[in-house]
Short mmCIF file of C-alpha atoms and ligand atoms in Angstrom, two decimals:
data_model
loop_
_atom_site.label_atom_id
_atom_site.label_comp_id
_atom_site.label_asym_id
_atom_site.label_seq_id
_atom_site.Cartn_x
_atom_site.Cartn_y
_atom_site.Cartn_z
CA MET A 295 150.02 117.67 184.49
CA TYR A 296 150.69 115.26 181.69
CA ALA A 297 148.93 113.88 178.64
CA GLN A 298 149.76 111.70 175.71
CA VAL A 299 147.89 111.75 172.39
CA ASN A 300 148.80 109.91 169.21
CA SER A 301 149.31 111.39 165.79
CA LEU A 302 150.89 110.13 162.56
CA ALA A 303 153.64 111.35 160.26
CA LEU A 304 154.61 110.43 156.74
CA TYR A 305 157.73 108.42 156.32
CA GLY A 306 158.18 107.93 152.59
CA LEU A 307 154.92 106.31 151.60
CA HIS A 308 154.16 105.02 155.10
CA GLY A 309 152.28 106.52 157.99
CA THR A 310 154.17 106.08 161.21
CA VAL A 311 152.97 106.83 164.75
CA VAL A 312 154.17 109.95 166.52
CA GLN A 313 153.34 110.22 170.21
CA VAL A 314 152.65 113.77 171.30
CA GLU A 315 153.43 114.13 174.99
CA ILE A 316 152.35 117.25 176.81
CA ASP A 317 153.67 118.37 180.15
CA ILE A 318 152.27 121.47 181.83
CA ALA A 319 154.21 122.79 184.79
CA SER A 320 154.04 125.95 186.87
CA GLY A 321 156.45 128.69 185.89
CA LEU A 322 156.69 131.55 183.45
CA PRO A 323 154.33 131.13 180.46
CA ALA A 324 156.17 129.30 177.70
CA PHE A 325 155.44 126.76 174.98
CA GLU A 326 158.25 124.58 173.73
CA ILE A 327 158.21 121.74 171.20
CA VAL A 328 161.03 119.18 171.31
CA GLY A 329 161.74 115.93 169.47
CA LEU A 330 163.42 116.96 166.20
CA PRO A 331 160.77 119.35 164.89
CA ASP A 332 161.55 121.43 161.81
CA ASN A 333 160.46 125.06 161.43
CA SER A 334 157.00 124.20 160.15
CA VAL A 335 156.36 122.17 163.30
CA ARG A 336 157.77 124.87 165.58
CA GLU A 337 155.31 127.31 164.06
CA ALA A 338 152.56 125.09 165.47
CA LYS A 339 152.98 127.02 168.72
CA ASP A 340 151.49 130.15 167.21
CA ARG A 341 148.72 128.32 165.36
CA VAL A 342 147.70 126.28 168.40
CA ARG A 343 147.68 129.30 170.71
CA ALA A 344 145.62 131.42 168.29
CA ALA A 345 143.25 128.61 167.35
CA MET A 346 142.50 127.80 170.98
CA ARG A 347 141.81 131.41 171.89
CA ASN A 348 139.63 131.96 168.83
CA ALA A 349 137.70 128.78 169.64
CA GLY A 350 136.95 130.29 173.05
CA LEU A 351 139.24 127.84 174.87
CA GLU A 352 141.65 128.88 177.55
CA PHE A 353 145.33 128.62 176.61
CA PRO A 354 147.20 127.82 179.85
CA LEU A 355 149.61 130.57 180.94
CA ARG A 356 152.17 128.15 182.29
CA ARG A 357 155.20 126.22 181.09
CA ILE A 358 154.08 123.85 178.34
CA THR A 359 156.49 121.30 176.91
CA ALA A 360 155.47 119.15 173.97
CA ASN A 361 157.63 116.18 173.06
CA LEU A 362 157.24 114.41 169.73
CA ALA A 363 158.39 110.80 170.00
CA PRO A 364 160.27 108.91 168.63
CA ALA A 365 162.90 111.64 168.91
CA HIS A 366 165.21 110.34 166.17
CA LEU A 367 162.67 110.93 163.41
CA ARG A 368 162.62 114.39 161.86
CA LYS A 369 159.11 115.90 161.99
CA GLU A 370 157.80 118.32 159.40
CA GLY A 371 154.54 119.97 158.53
CA SER A 372 151.46 121.16 160.30
CA GLY A 373 149.71 117.84 160.84
CA PHE A 374 150.41 117.73 164.61
CA ASP A 375 148.54 120.99 165.35
CA LEU A 376 145.21 119.48 166.28
CA CYS A 377 146.88 116.77 168.31
CA LEU A 378 148.90 119.35 170.26
CA ALA A 379 145.79 121.38 171.06
CA LEU A 380 143.85 118.31 172.19
CA GLY A 381 146.87 117.15 174.21
CA ILE A 382 146.92 120.43 176.11
CA LEU A 383 143.22 120.09 176.83
CA VAL A 384 143.67 116.52 178.07
CA ALA A 385 146.54 117.61 180.33
CA GLU A 386 144.24 120.36 181.64
CA GLU A 387 141.59 117.70 182.24
CA GLN A 388 139.11 119.44 180.00
CA ILE A 389 138.93 116.29 177.87
CA PRO A 390 138.88 112.84 179.54
CA ALA A 391 142.09 111.01 178.62
CA VAL A 392 140.20 107.76 178.13
CA ARG A 393 138.38 109.27 175.13
CA LEU A 394 141.64 109.26 173.21
CA HIS A 395 142.62 105.65 173.87
CA GLY A 396 143.06 103.87 170.57
CA VAL A 397 142.49 107.17 168.77
CA ALA A 398 144.92 108.99 166.46
CA VAL A 399 144.58 112.66 165.50
CA VAL A 400 145.87 114.40 162.36
CA GLY A 401 145.09 117.92 161.21
CA GLU A 402 146.41 121.43 160.74
CA LEU A 403 144.85 124.31 162.67
CA ALA A 404 144.02 127.61 161.06
CA LEU A 405 144.25 130.68 163.29
CA ASP A 406 140.44 130.88 163.49
CA GLY A 407 140.26 127.35 164.89
CA SER A 408 139.15 125.53 161.77
CA VAL A 409 140.85 122.24 160.92
CA ARG A 410 142.65 121.86 157.59
CA PRO A 411 143.63 118.73 155.65
CA VAL A 412 147.22 117.52 155.32
CA ARG A 413 148.78 115.65 152.41
CA GLY A 414 149.32 111.90 152.47
CA MET A 415 146.10 111.18 154.38
CA LEU A 416 145.59 107.78 152.78
CA SER A 417 149.04 106.65 153.91
CA LEU A 418 148.48 108.11 157.37
CA ALA A 419 145.15 106.32 157.69
CA LEU A 420 146.69 103.02 156.54
CA GLY A 421 149.38 103.58 159.18
CA ALA A 422 146.74 104.22 161.84
CA LYS A 423 144.99 100.95 161.07
CA GLU A 424 148.27 99.03 160.90
CA HIS A 425 149.26 100.31 164.35
CA GLY A 426 145.99 99.18 165.89
CA PHE A 427 144.08 102.44 166.27
CA HIS A 428 140.32 102.04 166.01
CA THR A 429 139.57 105.70 165.30
CA LEU A 430 141.22 108.51 163.36
CA ILE A 431 140.15 112.14 163.82
CA VAL A 432 140.87 114.25 160.73
CA ALA A 433 139.81 117.40 158.89
CA ALA A 434 136.49 117.03 157.11
CA LYS A 435 138.25 117.72 153.83
CA SER A 436 140.54 114.71 154.15
CA ALA A 437 137.88 112.43 155.60
CA GLN A 438 136.91 110.73 152.35
CA GLU A 439 140.52 109.84 151.66
CA ALA A 440 141.04 108.45 155.18
CA ALA A 441 137.78 106.50 155.02
CA LEU A 442 139.07 104.48 152.06
CA VAL A 443 140.84 102.36 154.67
CA GLU A 444 138.55 99.57 155.74
CA GLY A 445 138.25 98.71 159.40
CA LEU A 446 139.19 102.17 160.63
CA GLN A 447 136.59 104.55 162.06
CA VAL A 448 137.10 108.05 160.68
CA ILE A 449 135.71 111.07 162.50
CA ALA A 450 135.61 114.26 160.44
CA VAL A 451 135.86 117.59 162.21
CA GLU A 452 135.51 121.07 160.73
CA SER A 453 137.01 122.86 163.71
CA LEU A 454 138.82 122.51 166.99
CA THR A 455 135.55 123.29 168.76
CA GLU A 456 133.84 120.40 167.02
CA ALA A 457 136.65 118.03 168.00
CA VAL A 458 136.44 119.13 171.63
CA ARG A 459 132.65 118.77 171.73
CA TYR A 460 132.91 115.32 170.19
CA LEU A 461 135.50 114.19 172.73
CA THR A 462 133.59 115.61 175.70
CA GLY A 463 130.47 113.85 174.53
CA THR A 464 128.39 116.96 173.96
CA TYR A 465 128.32 116.60 170.18
CA PRO A 466 127.93 113.17 168.65
CA LEU A 467 129.63 112.68 165.27
CA GLN A 468 129.01 109.67 163.06
CA PRO A 469 131.93 107.88 161.41
CA VAL A 470 132.49 108.90 157.81
CA VAL A 471 131.15 106.60 155.11
CA VAL A 472 132.94 106.46 151.75
CA GLU A 473 130.88 107.90 148.95
CA ARG A 474 131.97 105.25 146.48
CA ILE A 475 132.98 106.91 143.29
CA ALA A 476 132.29 104.83 140.20
CA SER A 477 135.35 103.43 138.48
CA THR A 478 136.40 105.78 135.72
CA THR A 479 138.24 103.28 133.57
CA ALA A 480 135.62 103.64 130.86
CA ARG A 481 137.19 107.02 130.03
CA ALA A 482 134.00 108.52 128.69
CA GLY A 483 135.00 111.05 126.06
CA GLY A 484 138.71 110.50 126.77
CA GLU A 485 141.53 109.88 124.36
CA ASP A 486 141.32 106.79 122.19
CA PHE A 487 143.44 105.01 119.60
CA SER A 488 140.62 105.32 117.08
CA GLU A 489 141.50 109.01 116.75
CA ILE A 490 144.87 108.11 115.27
CA LYS A 491 144.53 107.66 111.53
CA GLY A 492 146.60 104.99 109.80
CA GLN A 493 150.02 104.25 111.31
CA PRO A 494 149.25 100.50 111.48
CA HIS A 495 152.88 99.54 112.16
CA VAL A 496 153.24 101.98 115.01
CA LYS A 497 149.98 100.87 116.60
CA ARG A 498 151.03 97.26 116.28
CA ALA A 499 154.32 98.01 118.04
CA LEU A 500 152.54 99.79 120.87
CA GLU A 501 150.19 96.83 121.25
CA ILE A 502 153.24 94.60 121.64
CA ALA A 503 154.68 97.03 124.19
CA ALA A 504 151.47 97.03 126.23
CA SER A 505 151.21 93.25 126.05
CA GLY A 506 154.72 92.38 127.22
CA ASN A 507 155.27 95.56 129.28
CA HIS A 508 158.14 96.60 127.05
CA ASN A 509 159.57 100.12 127.23
CA VAL A 510 159.49 101.90 123.90
CA LEU A 511 161.25 104.66 122.00
CA LEU A 512 159.33 106.45 119.26
CA ILE A 513 161.54 107.95 116.56
CA GLY A 514 160.04 110.27 113.99
CA PRO A 515 159.92 113.74 112.45
CA PRO A 516 157.99 116.64 114.02
CA GLY A 517 154.22 116.30 113.76
CA SER A 518 154.24 112.57 113.06
CA GLY A 519 152.02 111.98 116.09
CA LYS A 520 154.51 110.72 118.68
CA THR A 521 152.97 112.69 121.52
CA MET A 522 149.48 111.76 120.40
CA LEU A 523 150.38 108.05 120.36
CA ALA A 524 152.13 108.09 123.75
CA LYS A 525 149.17 109.78 125.43
CA ARG A 526 146.91 106.94 124.39
CA MET A 527 149.14 104.21 125.82
CA PRO A 528 147.26 104.02 129.16
CA THR A 529 144.05 103.25 127.24
CA ILE A 530 145.43 99.89 126.08
CA LEU A 531 146.85 98.86 129.46
CA PRO A 532 144.70 96.70 131.76
CA PRO A 533 142.68 98.49 134.43
CA LEU A 534 144.45 98.98 137.76
CA THR A 535 143.94 96.24 140.31
CA THR A 536 142.58 97.32 143.69
CA ARG A 537 146.03 97.04 145.19
CA GLU A 538 147.58 99.13 142.43
CA SER A 539 144.81 101.69 142.82
CA LEU A 540 145.60 102.04 146.48
CA GLU A 541 149.34 102.43 145.85
CA VAL A 542 148.86 104.96 143.07
CA THR A 543 146.49 106.99 145.23
CA GLN A 544 148.95 106.90 148.13
CA VAL A 545 151.78 108.25 146.00
CA HIS A 546 149.70 111.13 144.69
CA SER A 547 148.34 111.85 148.13
CA VAL A 548 151.83 112.02 149.61
CA ALA A 549 153.00 114.24 146.76
CA GLY A 550 150.06 116.54 147.39
CA THR A 551 148.85 116.22 143.80
CA LEU A 552 145.58 114.51 144.69
CA ALA A 553 142.41 116.53 144.24
CA GLU A 554 140.12 116.70 147.27
CA ASP A 555 137.58 113.94 147.70
CA VAL A 556 138.43 112.03 144.54
CA GLY A 557 138.59 108.73 146.36
CA LEU A 558 140.78 106.03 144.88
CA LEU A 559 142.44 106.77 141.54
CA HIS A 560 141.30 104.30 138.91
CA ASP A 561 143.13 105.51 135.82
CA ARG A 562 146.71 104.68 135.08
CA PRO A 563 148.81 107.82 135.46
CA PHE A 564 150.39 109.50 132.44
CA ARG A 565 153.28 111.81 133.33
CA THR A 566 155.17 114.05 130.93
CA PRO A 567 158.05 115.79 132.68
CA HIS A 568 159.74 118.50 130.61
CA HIS A 569 163.35 117.93 129.53
CA THR A 570 164.54 120.73 131.81
CA ILE A 571 163.51 118.70 134.89
CA SER A 572 166.06 118.32 137.71
CA ASN A 573 167.29 115.02 139.09
CA GLY A 574 165.26 115.59 142.24
CA GLY A 575 162.15 116.45 140.27
CA LEU A 576 162.44 113.22 138.37
CA ILE A 577 163.26 110.71 141.09
CA GLY A 578 162.09 112.58 144.18
CA GLY A 579 163.84 114.71 146.73
CA GLY A 580 163.73 117.28 149.48
CA GLN A 581 164.91 117.42 153.08
CA ILE A 582 162.11 115.00 153.90
CA PRO A 583 161.75 113.42 150.46
CA ARG A 584 158.64 113.55 148.35
CA PRO A 585 157.95 111.39 145.32
CA GLY A 586 159.24 112.55 141.94
CA GLU A 587 157.89 112.02 138.44
CA VAL A 588 159.00 108.37 138.27
CA SER A 589 156.82 107.64 141.29
CA LEU A 590 153.94 109.82 140.14
CA ALA A 591 154.02 107.62 137.02
CA HIS A 592 153.86 104.48 139.20
CA GLY A 593 151.34 102.07 137.72
CA GLY A 594 151.17 104.05 134.50
CA VAL A 595 153.24 105.64 131.78
CA LEU A 596 156.25 107.94 132.03
CA PHE A 597 156.56 109.85 128.77
CA LEU A 598 159.91 111.49 128.06
CA ASP A 599 159.46 113.64 124.98
CA GLU A 600 162.58 114.83 123.15
CA LEU A 601 164.70 112.29 124.99
CA PRO A 602 168.13 113.54 123.79
CA GLU A 603 167.36 116.98 125.25
CA PHE A 604 167.34 115.63 128.82
CA LYS A 605 170.50 116.21 130.81
CA LYS A 606 172.83 113.22 130.94
CA SER A 607 172.69 113.12 134.73
CA VAL A 608 168.90 113.00 134.65
CA LEU A 609 168.93 110.04 132.28
CA GLU A 610 171.50 108.41 134.55
CA VAL A 611 169.27 108.57 137.61
CA LEU A 612 166.49 106.85 135.67
CA ARG A 613 168.45 103.65 135.94
CA GLN A 614 167.52 102.70 139.47
CA PRO A 615 163.75 103.12 139.10
CA LEU A 616 163.85 101.28 135.78
CA GLU A 617 165.76 98.39 137.28
CA ASP A 618 164.24 98.12 140.75
CA ALA A 619 160.74 99.53 140.16
CA GLN A 620 161.33 101.68 143.23
CA VAL A 621 163.36 104.66 144.28
CA THR A 622 165.52 104.80 147.36
CA ILE A 623 166.46 108.21 148.72
CA SER A 624 168.95 108.35 151.57
CA ARG A 625 169.03 111.02 154.23
CA THR A 626 171.27 111.07 157.29
CA GLN A 627 168.54 109.85 159.63
CA ALA A 628 166.58 107.53 157.37
CA THR A 629 166.14 105.93 153.99
CA TYR A 630 162.95 106.66 152.09
CA MET A 631 161.38 104.44 149.48
CA PHE A 632 158.79 105.19 146.83
CA PRO A 633 157.43 102.74 144.25
CA SER A 634 158.17 103.54 140.61
CA ARG A 635 156.92 100.78 138.37
CA PHE A 636 156.07 102.51 135.12
CA LEU A 637 156.14 101.84 131.41
CA LEU A 638 158.66 104.14 129.76
CA VAL A 639 157.60 105.72 126.50
CA ALA A 640 160.30 107.97 125.10
CA ALA A 641 160.20 110.02 121.92
CA MET A 642 162.82 111.70 119.79
CA ASN A 643 163.45 113.18 116.38
CA PRO A 644 165.91 111.16 114.31
CA CYS A 645 168.29 114.15 114.11
CA PRO A 646 168.56 117.80 115.25
CA CYS A 647 166.52 119.14 112.30
CA GLY A 648 164.05 116.29 112.66
CA PHE A 649 163.83 115.02 109.10
CA TYR A 650 166.65 112.51 108.76
CA GLY A 651 165.36 109.46 106.91
CA SER A 652 161.98 110.99 106.07
CA ASN A 653 160.82 111.55 102.53
CA TYR A 654 158.88 114.64 103.53
CA LYS A 655 161.69 117.21 103.76
CA PRO A 656 165.42 116.92 103.26
CA CYS A 657 167.55 116.63 106.38
CA THR A 658 169.92 119.58 106.80
CA CYS A 659 172.15 117.98 109.42
CA THR A 660 175.71 116.79 108.87
CA PRO A 661 176.55 113.16 109.64
CA PRO A 662 178.59 114.12 112.74
CA GLN A 663 175.65 116.17 114.03
CA ILE A 664 173.34 113.21 113.60
CA ALA A 665 175.81 110.86 115.25
CA ARG A 666 176.29 113.21 118.22
CA TYR A 667 172.54 113.61 118.64
CA GLN A 668 171.85 109.89 118.65
CA SER A 669 174.82 109.04 120.83
CA LYS A 670 173.37 111.08 123.69
CA LEU A 671 171.23 108.01 124.31
CA SER A 672 174.08 105.61 124.74
CA GLY A 673 174.31 102.75 127.14
CA PRO A 674 172.26 102.03 130.19
CA LEU A 675 169.05 103.76 129.23
CA LEU A 676 168.87 102.33 125.73
CA ASP A 677 169.52 98.94 127.27
CA ARG A 678 166.22 99.14 129.07
CA ILE A 679 164.21 99.93 125.96
CA ASP A 680 163.06 96.84 124.09
CA LEU A 681 161.30 98.47 121.15
CA HIS A 682 162.52 101.20 118.82
CA ILE A 683 159.63 102.34 116.68
CA ASP A 684 159.99 104.40 113.54
CA VAL A 685 157.07 106.79 113.29
CA PRO A 686 156.67 108.13 109.76
CA ARG A 687 154.26 110.95 108.96
CA VAL A 688 150.71 109.80 108.38
CA THR A 689 149.87 109.51 104.68
CA TYR A 690 147.22 111.56 102.90
CA GLN A 691 145.31 108.36 102.04
CA ASP A 692 145.11 107.43 105.69
CA ILE A 693 143.92 110.87 106.79
CA VAL A 694 141.02 110.85 104.32
CA ASN A 695 140.21 107.17 104.78
CA PRO A 696 136.57 107.02 105.96
CA VAL A 697 136.93 103.58 107.56
CA PRO A 698 137.07 104.07 111.33
CA ASP A 699 140.28 102.99 113.04
CA GLU A 700 140.35 100.34 115.78
CA SER A 701 139.33 101.54 119.23
CA SER A 702 141.46 101.19 122.35
CA GLN A 703 138.92 98.73 123.77
CA VAL A 704 139.45 96.31 120.87
CA ILE A 705 143.23 96.51 121.17
CA LEU A 706 142.98 96.10 124.94
CA GLN A 707 141.17 92.77 124.57
CA ARG A 708 144.17 91.34 122.71
CA VAL A 709 146.57 92.84 125.24
CA LEU A 710 144.64 91.22 128.09
CA ARG A 711 144.80 87.80 126.41
CA ALA A 712 148.54 88.08 125.88
CA ARG A 713 149.02 89.18 129.48
CA GLN A 714 147.01 86.18 130.71
CA ILE A 715 149.36 83.83 128.84
CA GLN A 716 152.30 85.49 130.61
CA ALA A 717 150.57 85.26 133.99
CA ASP A 718 150.14 81.51 133.40
CA ARG A 719 153.78 81.23 132.36
CA PHE A 720 155.11 82.91 135.52
CA PRO A 721 152.48 81.95 138.10
CA ASP A 722 154.51 82.94 141.17
CA ARG A 723 155.69 86.35 140.06
CA PRO A 724 153.98 89.58 141.02
CA PHE A 725 154.87 91.11 137.64
CA PRO A 726 154.84 88.25 135.19
CA TYR A 727 155.73 90.08 131.99
CA ASN A 728 158.01 89.10 129.16
CA ALA A 729 159.93 92.37 129.48
CA ASN A 730 161.01 91.29 132.97
CA MET A 731 162.55 88.01 131.81
CA THR A 732 166.15 87.35 132.79
CA PRO A 733 168.62 85.68 130.40
CA VAL A 734 167.92 82.41 132.22
CA ASP A 735 164.21 82.89 131.55
CA THR A 736 164.70 83.56 127.88
CA ARG A 737 166.61 80.29 127.57
CA HIS A 738 163.71 78.45 129.23
CA PHE A 739 160.74 80.14 127.71
CA CYS A 740 161.82 81.30 124.26
CA ALA A 741 161.99 78.05 122.34
CA LEU A 742 162.67 78.85 118.67
CA ALA A 743 161.43 76.95 115.65
CA PRO A 744 164.40 75.85 113.45
CA ALA A 745 163.68 78.49 110.81
CA ALA A 746 163.44 81.19 113.50
CA HIS A 747 166.78 80.08 114.85
CA ALA A 748 168.39 80.27 111.43
CA LEU A 749 166.99 83.74 110.80
CA LEU A 750 168.18 85.10 114.12
CA HIS A 751 171.63 83.67 113.53
CA GLU A 752 171.81 85.28 110.11
CA ALA A 753 170.57 88.64 111.38
CA PHE A 754 172.98 88.57 114.27
CA ASP A 755 175.98 88.24 111.95
CA LEU A 756 174.67 90.47 109.19
CA LEU A 757 173.54 93.37 111.39
CA GLY A 758 176.33 92.98 113.90
CA LEU A 759 173.92 92.77 116.83
CA SER A 760 175.13 92.70 120.42
CA ALA A 761 174.33 90.08 123.05
CA ARG A 762 171.97 92.60 124.65
CA ALA A 763 170.13 93.19 121.41
CA TYR A 764 169.80 89.41 121.10
CA GLU A 765 168.09 89.19 124.50
CA ARG A 766 165.71 92.04 123.62
CA ILE A 767 164.78 90.38 120.32
CA LEU A 768 163.94 87.15 122.13
CA LYS A 769 161.73 88.88 124.69
CA VAL A 770 159.85 90.88 122.09
CA ALA A 771 159.49 87.81 119.85
CA ARG A 772 158.05 85.97 122.86
CA THR A 773 155.38 88.66 123.23
CA ILE A 774 154.63 88.65 119.50
CA ALA A 775 154.15 84.88 119.63
CA ASP A 776 151.94 85.24 122.72
CA LEU A 777 149.71 87.67 120.85
CA GLN A 778 149.13 84.80 118.41
CA ASP A 779 148.90 82.20 121.17
CA CYS A 780 151.91 80.31 119.74
CA PRO A 781 153.96 78.32 122.29
CA THR A 782 156.98 78.21 119.96
CA ILE A 783 158.56 81.32 118.48
CA GLY A 784 158.43 81.18 114.70
CA GLU A 785 160.36 82.82 111.88
CA MET A 786 157.78 85.60 111.43
CA HIS A 787 157.92 86.50 115.11
CA ILE A 788 161.70 86.85 115.02
CA ALA A 789 161.56 88.81 111.76
CA GLU A 790 159.18 91.32 113.29
CA ALA A 791 161.15 91.61 116.52
CA ILE A 792 164.35 92.40 114.61
CA GLN A 793 162.62 95.37 113.02
CA TYR A 794 162.29 96.98 116.42
CA ARG A 795 166.05 97.33 116.89
CA THR A 796 166.56 100.09 114.31
CA LEU A 797 168.66 102.26 116.56
CA ASP A 798 171.19 99.52 117.35
CA ARG A 799 171.75 99.11 113.66
CA LYS A 800 172.14 102.83 113.09
CA LEU A 801 174.37 103.31 116.09
CA GLU A 802 176.48 100.28 115.41
CA SER A 803 176.84 100.77 111.68
N1 ATP B 904 148.03 109.58 112.55
C1 ATP B 904 147.41 110.73 112.87
N2 ATP B 904 146.07 110.78 112.89
C2 ATP B 904 145.44 111.91 113.21
N3 ATP B 904 146.07 113.05 113.52
C3 ATP B 904 147.40 113.07 113.54
C4 ATP B 904 148.15 111.90 113.21
N4 ATP B 904 149.45 112.21 113.29
C5 ATP B 904 149.52 113.49 113.66
N5 ATP B 904 148.30 114.03 113.80
C6 ATP B 904 148.00 115.43 114.14
O1 ATP B 904 149.22 116.13 114.21
C7 ATP B 904 149.37 116.78 115.44
C8 ATP B 904 150.80 116.72 115.88
O2 ATP B 904 151.07 115.45 116.43
P1 ATP B 904 152.04 115.26 117.65
O3 ATP B 904 152.15 116.50 118.44
O4 ATP B 904 151.65 114.05 118.35
O5 ATP B 904 153.39 115.03 116.86
P2 ATP B 904 154.83 114.79 117.41
O6 ATP B 904 155.39 113.66 116.64
O7 ATP B 904 154.76 114.64 118.88
O8 ATP B 904 155.58 116.09 117.00
P3 ATP B 904 156.84 116.83 117.68
O9 ATP B 904 158.07 116.12 117.24
O10 ATP B 904 156.75 118.19 117.09
O11 ATP B 904 156.63 116.78 119.14
C9 ATP B 904 148.42 116.09 116.37
O12 ATP B 904 147.90 116.95 117.34
C10 ATP B 904 147.32 115.59 115.46
O13 ATP B 904 146.34 116.57 115.34
MG1 MG B 905 155.55 115.82 120.45
ZN1 ZN B 906 168.37 116.49 110.22
#
């Protein structure tokens, strides 16, 4: 006796079809699973057997072979359990095979026969729709996530018994309807820039960063508010588009960090990995890879606090996601890809003691100590950071100033206008931001007024700037001019942009 039922497995961020074939032959009772299963899949045998018995169903005492196809793909996890149980029942002719045409089944079985959710349901459901299934049977607890996919009928089951009754027609179940959760971009009661007193220069720089999508490095003594500022970055970035929302939700679903029944994520992520993080933790890893912090930050902000404390190798692996906006992880049998388009906000003290260059406390470090500390950031990473922002301590006057500071909403309106100008400038690009300009672009789109040209020339010679620093200054000046709606870059724009290269000057002097 033979049956074939379809399930789905995660493959990076994608749901791919796995055909579960069941063959039941006479012979000594046995249950074997083939088709590159890992241990977690092999353990399905015990769960399926126990769940069926506890659901009052007969587990056949014959030779059962389950084949998971395609065979070349490694299978992990418990998501095939329900499919295996239903496959056995179809092979036994207890469920009509026709009921499972065009239907995919995903769910883990508990020993008592209840059906449990599996991670990555949104991706699995998208995969089901893409591969032409009209119906997906899942655990009730993952039903809301699956139902986010339009044009796919989702049937939620609490238990194996319920699934069997549904498929034998004795228990009608209605397709799940999404309980639309209101967009949460308003951030009622959330963090806001208005809570940050003073610091006008720092706020201005972060507005530029948000406008042109420029990565930033905050440099300042302890307690100057670097962490506080970084946390509020997502509040001045535009709301996620529907497509971004879907992608962000998929990543978090696959990583297993999505709360139950939250629906689509509407807020831009803010991730703060600790400096002791491993390479795998940052970019993703595992036998069957899962997304790392750079992907969990996709669509939002990756905040690396105390940047020089991160291991060199960790900072090295940041290069690919920063350059390609995605991570590729190779395994012998397949290559996995996760998106990782994030805004990098890094923070550091200016020296080991933290007070170099501040008028608050004297710095106790020796010049070689300071040089060694700052040189940990050499090369490729620094090359990807357009803005270096000095963050001094807030002044007493600013703390006691009764005038309320500007809210994130007000700043966001300016950011949105500047982003619109960029979208009009690069109409065919999916990510039309000044930070993404190539050297060819900067030649085309960064026309300088004569005075601006003269100033840049002078600064270049005087400060000993590199060609890379020159490119960064042009991009940032472009964004500053956009914030003023100026087609040509003026002297003031260049002058401001030069201020955001403090570290080059320190490192190169
Ligand atoms: N401009 C400011 N307005 C209001 N409060 C501030 C400001 N700057 C700092 N603070 C207060 O100081 C605290 C410390 O700030 P924060 O932790 O962001 O500093 P930091 O620069 O990240 O310090 P560290 O280098 O120690 O990590 C904040 O929780 C906040 O209460
Ligand atoms: Mg901090
Ligand atoms: Zn110091």
